[in-house]
């Protein structure tokens, strides 16, 4: 639930450099007589004014966490990142090893920190850990009912069997990424998957489970989804029970250059 926030500028600390005004995406800061002032409190609350001020003169009230000082910028090594993207695979075989709660919390943190359009921060997360099969069962029932219909139109469906572990593949945990905004949810999920992989976890995006959630009133109820909220995707998480010896081939990128 979003809280109330106010942007405050400490006039004593402000030296009137104008950096906050220059970086504000909403034209919400004026500098007059060498002092900055906020025009209105209904901006997107992006916090750039807080982050950019060299004198720590700007603050936002009502958050659970204080801003952290940045000593040196975080570095992502491009070759390693690209290699990680190239060699990651969707994992559909998991060991029985459980995932430490702190790791799941960090994966959620990656989602929380992902940018959202207009800084809406409208993505939430449902961690399924204990008795994860409880949630899989209604999805399996739904898909078994739908399968005969799918078989009429889809050749892959004709070769598909919906076993009891069709969605979660015996993985120890899953996180349903929920939002009214598909793009915001998908971006959060992508960062979460990347961090999960950095922790040595295998990840499967389950579009099928998300589809089941969105279509089943029972599952929506079990997960407490509100009207308009969608399961954008579901990250099935666990330690991989499979090893890949080489990369897979993908189509060449379609790029238009002008
Ligand atoms: C949005 C999305 C939804 C997916 N849903 C499923 C799913 O429900 N079940 C499944 O087995 N794989 C699912 N996948 C995995 C894709 O089939 C897989 O990413 C693709 O075949 C490429 O394989 P790779 O991830 O190993 O490179 C999904 C992937 C994405 C990106
Ligand atoms: S960045 Fe800080 S010091 Fe500079 S004008 Fe804004 S509030 Fe004042
Ligand atoms: S929070 Fe963002 S939009 Fe609001 S005044 Fe600061 S920089 Fe501008």
mmCIF file of C-alpha atoms and ligand atoms in Angstrom:
data_model
loop_
_atom_site.group_PDB
_atom_site.id
_atom_site.type_symbol
_atom_site.label_atom_id
_atom_site.label_comp_id
_atom_site.label_asym_id
_atom_site.label_seq_id
_atom_site.Cartn_x
_atom_site.Cartn_y
_atom_site.Cartn_z
ATOM 1 C CA UNK A 1 0.000 0.000 0.000
ATOM 2 C CA UNK A 2 1.424 3.377 -0.964
ATOM 3 C CA UNK A 3 2.049 5.788 1.886
ATOM 4 C CA UNK A 4 1.846 9.575 1.992
ATOM 5 C CA UNK A 5 5.054 11.357 1.197
ATOM 6 C CA UNK A 6 6.252 14.947 1.284
ATOM 7 C CA UNK A 7 9.347 16.376 -0.358
ATOM 8 C CA UNK A 8 11.164 18.727 1.955
ATOM 9 C CA UNK A 9 14.068 21.050 1.224
ATOM 10 C CA UNK A 10 16.252 22.237 4.061
ATOM 11 C CA UNK A 11 16.906 25.890 3.148
ATOM 12 C CA UNK A 12 19.872 26.070 5.526
ATOM 13 C CA UNK A 13 21.681 23.329 3.641
ATOM 14 C CA UNK A 14 20.631 24.442 0.131
ATOM 15 C CA UNK A 15 23.353 26.361 -1.744
ATOM 16 C CA UNK A 16 21.120 27.102 -4.759
ATOM 17 C CA UNK A 17 23.211 25.086 -7.235
ATOM 18 C CA UNK A 18 20.094 24.115 -9.205
ATOM 19 C CA UNK A 19 21.092 20.466 -9.750
ATOM 20 C CA UNK A 20 17.763 19.253 -8.374
ATOM 21 C CA UNK A 21 15.818 21.583 -10.675
ATOM 22 C CA UNK A 22 17.830 20.419 -13.690
ATOM 23 C CA UNK A 23 17.263 16.705 -12.999
ATOM 24 C CA UNK A 24 13.594 16.883 -11.991
ATOM 25 C CA UNK A 25 11.543 15.189 -14.762
ATOM 26 C CA UNK A 26 8.384 16.987 -13.680
ATOM 27 C CA UNK A 27 9.497 20.634 -13.633
ATOM 28 C CA UNK A 28 8.577 20.586 -9.984
ATOM 29 C CA UNK A 29 11.472 22.531 -8.489
ATOM 30 C CA UNK A 30 12.241 26.234 -8.732
ATOM 31 C CA UNK A 31 15.350 28.008 -7.511
ATOM 32 C CA UNK A 32 14.712 31.548 -6.373
ATOM 33 C CA UNK A 33 17.100 33.798 -4.467
ATOM 34 C CA UNK A 34 19.596 30.908 -4.466
ATOM 35 C CA UNK A 35 17.211 28.588 -2.628
ATOM 36 C CA UNK A 36 15.373 25.631 -4.107
ATOM 37 C CA UNK A 37 11.693 25.100 -3.471
ATOM 38 C CA UNK A 38 9.197 22.387 -4.427
ATOM 39 C CA UNK A 39 6.248 23.589 -6.474
ATOM 40 C CA UNK A 40 3.746 20.831 -5.590
ATOM 41 C CA UNK A 41 3.621 17.578 -3.686
ATOM 42 C CA UNK A 42 1.774 15.614 -6.379
ATOM 43 C CA UNK A 43 4.798 14.770 -8.553
ATOM 44 C CA UNK A 44 5.901 11.227 -9.449
ATOM 45 C CA UNK A 45 8.070 11.013 -6.321
ATOM 46 C CA UNK A 46 11.021 9.676 -8.306
ATOM 47 C CA UNK A 47 13.457 10.912 -5.644
ATOM 48 C CA UNK A 48 15.981 12.319 -8.124
ATOM 49 C CA UNK A 49 16.045 15.593 -6.204
ATOM 50 C CA UNK A 50 17.041 13.667 -3.074
ATOM 51 C CA UNK A 51 19.636 11.596 -4.912
ATOM 52 C CA UNK A 52 21.305 14.433 -6.828
ATOM 53 C CA UNK A 53 21.652 17.076 -4.120
ATOM 54 C CA UNK A 54 25.325 17.485 -3.150
ATOM 55 C CA UNK A 55 24.340 18.913 0.240
ATOM 56 C CA UNK A 56 21.717 16.307 1.251
ATOM 57 C CA UNK A 57 19.258 19.160 1.537
ATOM 58 C CA UNK A 58 16.298 17.287 0.032
ATOM 59 C CA UNK A 59 14.356 14.540 1.772
ATOM 60 C CA UNK A 60 11.134 12.622 1.259
ATOM 61 C CA UNK A 61 9.036 11.675 4.252
ATOM 62 C CA UNK A 62 7.072 8.488 4.808
ATOM 63 C CA UNK A 63 9.418 5.773 3.508
ATOM 64 C CA UNK A 64 10.527 2.751 5.538
ATOM 65 C CA UNK A 65 14.120 3.083 4.323
ATOM 66 C CA UNK A 66 16.534 6.028 4.392
ATOM 67 C CA UNK A 67 18.505 6.966 1.254
ATOM 68 C CA UNK A 68 21.914 5.270 1.172
ATOM 69 C CA UNK A 69 25.031 7.254 0.286
ATOM 70 C CA UNK A 70 26.691 6.030 -2.938
ATOM 71 C CA UNK A 71 30.456 5.802 -2.462
ATOM 72 C CA UNK A 72 31.241 4.411 -5.888
ATOM 73 C CA UNK A 73 28.900 3.414 -8.712
ATOM 74 C CA UNK A 74 27.993 -0.282 -8.974
ATOM 75 C CA UNK A 75 29.764 -1.938 -11.885
ATOM 76 C CA UNK A 76 28.226 -4.536 -14.192
ATOM 77 C CA UNK A 77 30.816 -6.403 -16.203
ATOM 78 C CA UNK A 78 29.355 -6.429 -19.747
ATOM 79 C CA UNK A 79 31.042 -9.608 -21.003
ATOM 80 C CA UNK A 80 30.046 -11.565 -17.921
ATOM 81 C CA UNK A 81 26.499 -10.276 -18.079
ATOM 82 C CA UNK A 82 26.170 -11.218 -21.743
ATOM 83 C CA UNK A 83 27.713 -14.646 -21.065
ATOM 84 C CA UNK A 84 25.201 -15.155 -18.252
ATOM 85 C CA UNK A 85 22.339 -14.266 -20.616
ATOM 86 C CA UNK A 86 23.706 -16.572 -23.276
ATOM 87 C CA UNK A 87 24.154 -19.615 -21.069
ATOM 88 C CA UNK A 88 21.064 -19.347 -18.857
ATOM 89 C CA UNK A 89 18.301 -21.799 -19.694
ATOM 90 C CA UNK A 90 14.743 -22.298 -18.607
ATOM 91 C CA UNK A 91 15.014 -24.948 -15.927
ATOM 92 C CA UNK A 92 12.374 -27.673 -15.803
ATOM 93 C CA UNK A 93 14.180 -30.188 -13.567
ATOM 94 C CA UNK A 94 14.907 -29.242 -9.972
ATOM 95 C CA UNK A 95 16.675 -30.871 -7.045
ATOM 96 C CA UNK A 96 14.940 -31.150 -3.672
ATOM 97 C CA UNK A 97 17.197 -28.476 -2.130
ATOM 98 C CA UNK A 98 15.199 -25.710 -0.451
ATOM 99 C CA UNK A 99 15.871 -22.020 -1.078
ATOM 100 C CA UNK A 100 16.912 -19.933 1.934
ATOM 101 C CA UNK A 101 14.224 -17.327 2.788
ATOM 102 C CA UNK A 102 16.872 -14.544 2.623
ATOM 103 C CA UNK A 103 17.555 -15.425 -1.015
ATOM 104 C CA UNK A 104 13.853 -15.289 -1.903
ATOM 105 C CA UNK A 105 13.661 -11.942 -0.102
ATOM 106 C CA UNK A 106 16.568 -10.621 -2.182
ATOM 107 C CA UNK A 107 14.898 -11.823 -5.380
ATOM 108 C CA UNK A 108 11.784 -9.875 -4.399
ATOM 109 C CA UNK A 109 14.038 -6.900 -3.656
ATOM 110 C CA UNK A 110 15.258 -7.012 -7.272
ATOM 111 C CA UNK A 111 11.621 -6.704 -8.351
ATOM 112 C CA UNK A 112 10.883 -3.896 -5.918
ATOM 113 C CA UNK A 113 13.864 -1.886 -7.189
ATOM 114 C CA UNK A 114 12.936 -2.277 -10.864
ATOM 115 C CA UNK A 115 11.666 0.951 -12.463
ATOM 116 C CA UNK A 116 7.951 1.311 -13.228
ATOM 117 C CA UNK A 117 6.271 3.634 -15.725
ATOM 118 C CA UNK A 118 5.505 6.958 -14.046
ATOM 119 C CA UNK A 119 7.150 5.515 -10.926
ATOM 120 C CA UNK A 120 3.826 3.779 -10.252
ATOM 121 C CA UNK A 121 5.453 1.070 -8.100
ATOM 122 C CA UNK A 122 2.428 -1.066 -8.849
ATOM 123 C CA UNK A 123 4.039 -4.516 -8.839
ATOM 124 C CA UNK A 124 3.533 -6.971 -5.987
ATOM 125 C CA UNK A 125 4.853 -10.431 -5.290
ATOM 126 C CA UNK A 126 3.329 -13.638 -3.979
ATOM 127 C CA UNK A 127 5.861 -16.124 -2.653
ATOM 128 C CA UNK A 128 4.674 -19.734 -2.786
ATOM 129 C CA UNK A 129 6.838 -21.917 -0.604
ATOM 130 C CA UNK A 130 4.919 -23.981 1.904
ATOM 131 C CA UNK A 131 2.706 -26.588 0.296
ATOM 132 C CA UNK A 132 3.252 -25.150 -3.149
ATOM 133 C CA UNK A 133 1.274 -28.127 -4.570
ATOM 134 C CA UNK A 134 -1.836 -26.658 -2.951
ATOM 135 C CA UNK A 135 -1.740 -23.958 -5.610
ATOM 136 C CA UNK A 136 -0.666 -26.279 -8.401
ATOM 137 C CA UNK A 137 -3.630 -28.637 -7.972
ATOM 138 C CA UNK A 138 -6.396 -26.231 -9.077
ATOM 139 C CA UNK A 139 -4.232 -25.133 -12.011
ATOM 140 C CA UNK A 140 -3.725 -28.760 -13.052
ATOM 141 C CA UNK A 141 -7.492 -29.381 -12.824
ATOM 142 C CA UNK A 142 -8.201 -26.319 -14.980
ATOM 143 C CA UNK A 143 -5.652 -27.258 -17.638
ATOM 144 C CA UNK A 144 -6.862 -30.867 -17.765
ATOM 145 C CA UNK A 145 -10.335 -29.505 -18.499
ATOM 146 C CA UNK A 146 -8.997 -27.158 -21.219
ATOM 147 C CA UNK A 147 -6.610 -29.630 -22.860
ATOM 148 C CA UNK A 148 -9.134 -31.466 -25.109
ATOM 149 C CA UNK A 149 -10.133 -28.121 -26.601
ATOM 150 C CA UNK A 150 -6.515 -27.071 -27.061
ATOM 151 C CA UNK A 151 -5.766 -30.385 -28.766
ATOM 152 C CA UNK A 152 -8.211 -29.486 -31.540
ATOM 153 C CA UNK A 153 -6.175 -26.444 -32.581
ATOM 154 C CA UNK A 154 -2.641 -26.892 -31.317
ATOM 155 C CA UNK A 155 -0.312 -29.723 -32.404
ATOM 156 C CA UNK A 156 1.969 -29.228 -29.364
ATOM 157 C CA UNK A 157 -1.073 -29.646 -27.092
ATOM 158 C CA UNK A 158 -1.792 -32.961 -28.823
ATOM 159 C CA UNK A 159 1.547 -34.241 -27.521
ATOM 160 C CA UNK A 160 1.157 -32.674 -24.065
ATOM 161 C CA UNK A 161 0.201 -34.455 -20.886
ATOM 162 C CA UNK A 162 -0.800 -32.510 -17.802
ATOM 163 C CA UNK A 163 0.806 -34.407 -14.956
ATOM 164 C CA UNK A 164 0.523 -33.381 -11.287
ATOM 165 C CA UNK A 165 3.731 -31.317 -11.536
ATOM 166 C CA UNK A 166 3.001 -29.692 -14.886
ATOM 167 C CA UNK A 167 3.455 -26.137 -13.586
ATOM 168 C CA UNK A 168 6.073 -26.186 -10.841
ATOM 169 C CA UNK A 169 8.158 -29.230 -11.918
ATOM 170 C CA UNK A 170 8.684 -30.188 -8.237
ATOM 171 C CA UNK A 171 10.509 -26.897 -7.610
ATOM 172 C CA UNK A 172 10.609 -25.778 -3.962
ATOM 173 C CA UNK A 173 9.284 -22.254 -4.572
ATOM 174 C CA UNK A 174 7.575 -19.929 -7.010
ATOM 175 C CA UNK A 175 6.950 -16.196 -7.032
ATOM 176 C CA UNK A 176 3.862 -14.858 -8.781
ATOM 177 C CA UNK A 177 4.550 -11.344 -10.083
ATOM 178 C CA UNK A 178 1.342 -9.343 -9.916
ATOM 179 C CA UNK A 179 0.483 -6.012 -11.485
ATOM 180 C CA UNK A 180 -2.219 -4.156 -13.346
ATOM 181 C CA UNK A 181 0.521 -3.148 -15.777
ATOM 182 C CA UNK A 182 2.038 -5.970 -17.835
ATOM 183 C CA UNK A 183 5.198 -4.074 -18.745
ATOM 184 C CA UNK A 184 6.003 -3.098 -15.169
ATOM 185 C CA UNK A 185 5.443 -6.665 -13.994
ATOM 186 C CA UNK A 186 7.508 -8.176 -16.802
ATOM 187 C CA UNK A 187 10.453 -5.847 -16.220
ATOM 188 C CA UNK A 188 10.435 -6.661 -12.508
ATOM 189 C CA UNK A 189 10.310 -10.368 -13.290
ATOM 190 C CA UNK A 190 13.274 -10.138 -15.671
ATOM 191 C CA UNK A 191 15.451 -8.500 -13.026
ATOM 192 C CA UNK A 192 14.290 -11.003 -10.421
ATOM 193 C CA UNK A 193 15.202 -13.894 -12.699
ATOM 194 C CA UNK A 194 18.634 -12.410 -13.299
ATOM 195 C CA UNK A 195 19.301 -12.009 -9.581
ATOM 196 C CA UNK A 196 17.977 -15.498 -8.855
ATOM 197 C CA UNK A 197 20.413 -16.859 -11.432
ATOM 198 C CA UNK A 198 23.221 -14.831 -9.832
ATOM 199 C CA UNK A 199 22.365 -16.692 -6.598
ATOM 200 C CA UNK A 200 22.858 -19.981 -8.452
ATOM 201 C CA UNK A 201 19.150 -20.743 -8.822
ATOM 202 C CA UNK A 202 17.443 -22.184 -11.863
ATOM 203 C CA UNK A 203 14.425 -20.239 -13.112
ATOM 204 C CA UNK A 204 11.395 -21.066 -15.221
ATOM 205 C CA UNK A 205 8.963 -18.362 -16.273
ATOM 206 C CA UNK A 206 5.621 -20.105 -16.039
ATOM 207 C CA UNK A 207 3.259 -18.418 -18.433
ATOM 208 C CA UNK A 208 0.951 -21.403 -18.009
ATOM 209 C CA UNK A 209 0.590 -20.994 -14.238
ATOM 210 C CA UNK A 210 -0.025 -17.270 -14.652
ATOM 211 C CA UNK A 211 -2.684 -18.049 -17.255
ATOM 212 C CA UNK A 212 -4.320 -20.489 -14.852
ATOM 213 C CA UNK A 213 -4.278 -17.898 -12.057
ATOM 214 C CA UNK A 214 -5.859 -15.241 -14.245
ATOM 215 C CA UNK A 215 -8.584 -17.609 -15.447
ATOM 216 C CA UNK A 216 -9.457 -19.412 -12.243
ATOM 217 C CA UNK A 217 -11.633 -17.647 -9.714
ATOM 218 C CA UNK A 218 -10.593 -20.222 -7.106
ATOM 219 C CA UNK A 219 -6.881 -19.552 -7.621
ATOM 220 C CA UNK A 220 -7.360 -15.786 -7.711
ATOM 221 C CA UNK A 221 -9.190 -16.097 -4.405
ATOM 222 C CA UNK A 222 -6.504 -18.318 -2.868
ATOM 223 C CA UNK A 223 -3.819 -15.817 -3.868
ATOM 224 C CA UNK A 224 -5.851 -12.782 -2.791
ATOM 225 C CA UNK A 225 -5.740 -11.044 -6.183
ATOM 226 C CA UNK A 226 -7.825 -7.883 -6.359
ATOM 227 C CA UNK A 227 -10.021 -6.864 -9.296
ATOM 228 C CA UNK A 228 -7.833 -5.745 -12.206
ATOM 229 C CA UNK A 229 -4.697 -7.336 -10.792
ATOM 230 C CA UNK A 230 -3.064 -9.816 -13.159
ATOM 231 C CA UNK A 231 -0.496 -12.515 -12.582
ATOM 232 C CA UNK A 232 1.921 -11.080 -15.153
ATOM 233 C CA UNK A 233 4.246 -14.035 -14.836
ATOM 234 C CA UNK A 234 5.353 -16.648 -12.340
ATOM 235 C CA UNK A 235 8.969 -17.416 -11.574
ATOM 236 C CA UNK A 236 9.414 -21.072 -10.702
ATOM 237 C CA UNK A 237 12.591 -21.278 -8.634
ATOM 238 C CA UNK A 238 14.909 -23.989 -7.390
ATOM 239 C CA UNK A 239 18.345 -25.501 -7.761
ATOM 240 C CA UNK A 240 18.812 -26.983 -11.193
ATOM 241 C CA UNK A 241 18.788 -30.727 -11.596
ATOM 242 C CA UNK A 242 20.163 -30.485 -15.113
ATOM 243 C CA UNK A 243 23.472 -29.362 -16.589
ATOM 244 C CA UNK A 244 23.834 -27.917 -20.077
ATOM 245 C CA UNK A 245 27.054 -28.447 -21.971
ATOM 246 C CA UNK A 246 26.593 -25.895 -24.714
ATOM 247 C CA UNK A 247 24.613 -22.827 -25.664
ATOM 248 C CA UNK A 248 21.488 -23.027 -27.828
ATOM 249 C CA UNK A 249 21.101 -21.398 -31.212
ATOM 250 C CA UNK A 250 18.717 -18.521 -31.613
ATOM 251 C CA UNK A 251 17.502 -16.631 -34.652
ATOM 252 C CA UNK A 252 19.574 -13.640 -35.700
ATOM 253 C CA UNK A 253 18.352 -10.329 -34.307
ATOM 254 C CA UNK A 254 16.073 -8.368 -36.600
ATOM 255 C CA UNK A 255 17.497 -4.877 -36.483
ATOM 256 C CA UNK A 256 16.387 -1.862 -38.467
ATOM 257 C CA UNK A 257 18.910 0.905 -38.630
ATOM 258 C CA UNK A 258 18.291 4.376 -39.975
HETATM 259 C C1 LIG B 1 6.878 -15.155 -20.722
HETATM 260 C C2 LIG B 1 7.331 -16.609 -20.749
HETATM 261 C C3 LIG B 1 6.464 -17.607 -20.373
HETATM 262 C C4 LIG B 1 6.883 -18.946 -20.374
HETATM 263 N N1 LIG B 1 6.029 -19.920 -19.946
HETATM 264 C C5 LIG B 1 6.472 -21.218 -19.883
HETATM 265 C C6 LIG B 1 5.639 -22.233 -19.348
HETATM 266 O O1 LIG B 1 4.512 -21.998 -18.891
HETATM 267 N N2 LIG B 1 6.092 -23.516 -19.324
HETATM 268 C C7 LIG B 1 7.349 -23.834 -19.808
HETATM 269 O O2 LIG B 1 7.732 -25.016 -19.754
HETATM 270 N N3 LIG B 1 8.172 -22.868 -20.312
HETATM 271 C C8 LIG B 1 7.772 -21.566 -20.343
HETATM 272 N N4 LIG B 1 8.610 -20.579 -20.816
HETATM 273 C C9 LIG B 1 9.975 -20.937 -21.264
HETATM 274 C C10 LIG B 1 10.174 -20.800 -22.770
HETATM 275 O O3 LIG B 1 9.600 -21.895 -23.417
HETATM 276 C C11 LIG B 1 11.685 -20.713 -22.996
HETATM 277 O O4 LIG B 1 12.153 -19.497 -22.460
HETATM 278 C C12 LIG B 1 12.068 -20.782 -24.457
HETATM 279 O O5 LIG B 1 11.730 -22.050 -24.989
HETATM 280 C C13 LIG B 1 13.582 -20.586 -24.653
HETATM 281 O O6 LIG B 1 14.317 -21.498 -23.874
HETATM 282 P P1 LIG B 1 15.444 -20.962 -22.866
HETATM 283 O O7 LIG B 1 14.743 -20.094 -21.861
HETATM 284 O O8 LIG B 1 16.036 -22.172 -22.241
HETATM 285 O O9 LIG B 1 16.418 -20.180 -23.684
HETATM 286 C C14 LIG B 1 8.208 -19.256 -20.798
HETATM 287 C C15 LIG B 1 9.078 -18.235 -21.165
HETATM 288 C C16 LIG B 1 8.670 -16.911 -21.125
HETATM 289 C C17 LIG B 1 9.638 -15.828 -21.499
HETATM 290 S S1 LIG B 2 20.541 20.317 -5.405
HETATM 291 FE FE1 LIG B 2 20.446 20.693 -3.204
HETATM 292 S S2 LIG B 2 21.791 22.395 -2.869
HETATM 293 FE FE2 LIG B 2 21.385 22.357 -5.046
HETATM 294 S S3 LIG B 2 19.624 23.705 -5.346
HETATM 295 FE FE3 LIG B 2 18.807 21.670 -5.054
HETATM 296 S S4 LIG B 2 18.395 21.516 -2.867
HETATM 297 FE FE4 LIG B 2 19.745 23.264 -3.150
HETATM 298 S S1 LIG B 3 10.630 13.597 -6.521
HETATM 299 FE FE1 LIG B 3 11.204 13.625 -8.695
HETATM 300 S S2 LIG B 3 9.471 14.607 -9.707
HETATM 301 FE FE2 LIG B 3 9.266 15.062 -7.524
HETATM 302 S S3 LIG B 3 10.301 17.026 -7.228
HETATM 303 FE FE3 LIG B 3 11.836 15.439 -6.838
HETATM 304 S S4 LIG B 3 12.854 15.125 -8.801
HETATM 305 FE FE4 LIG B 3 10.958 16.231 -9.219
#
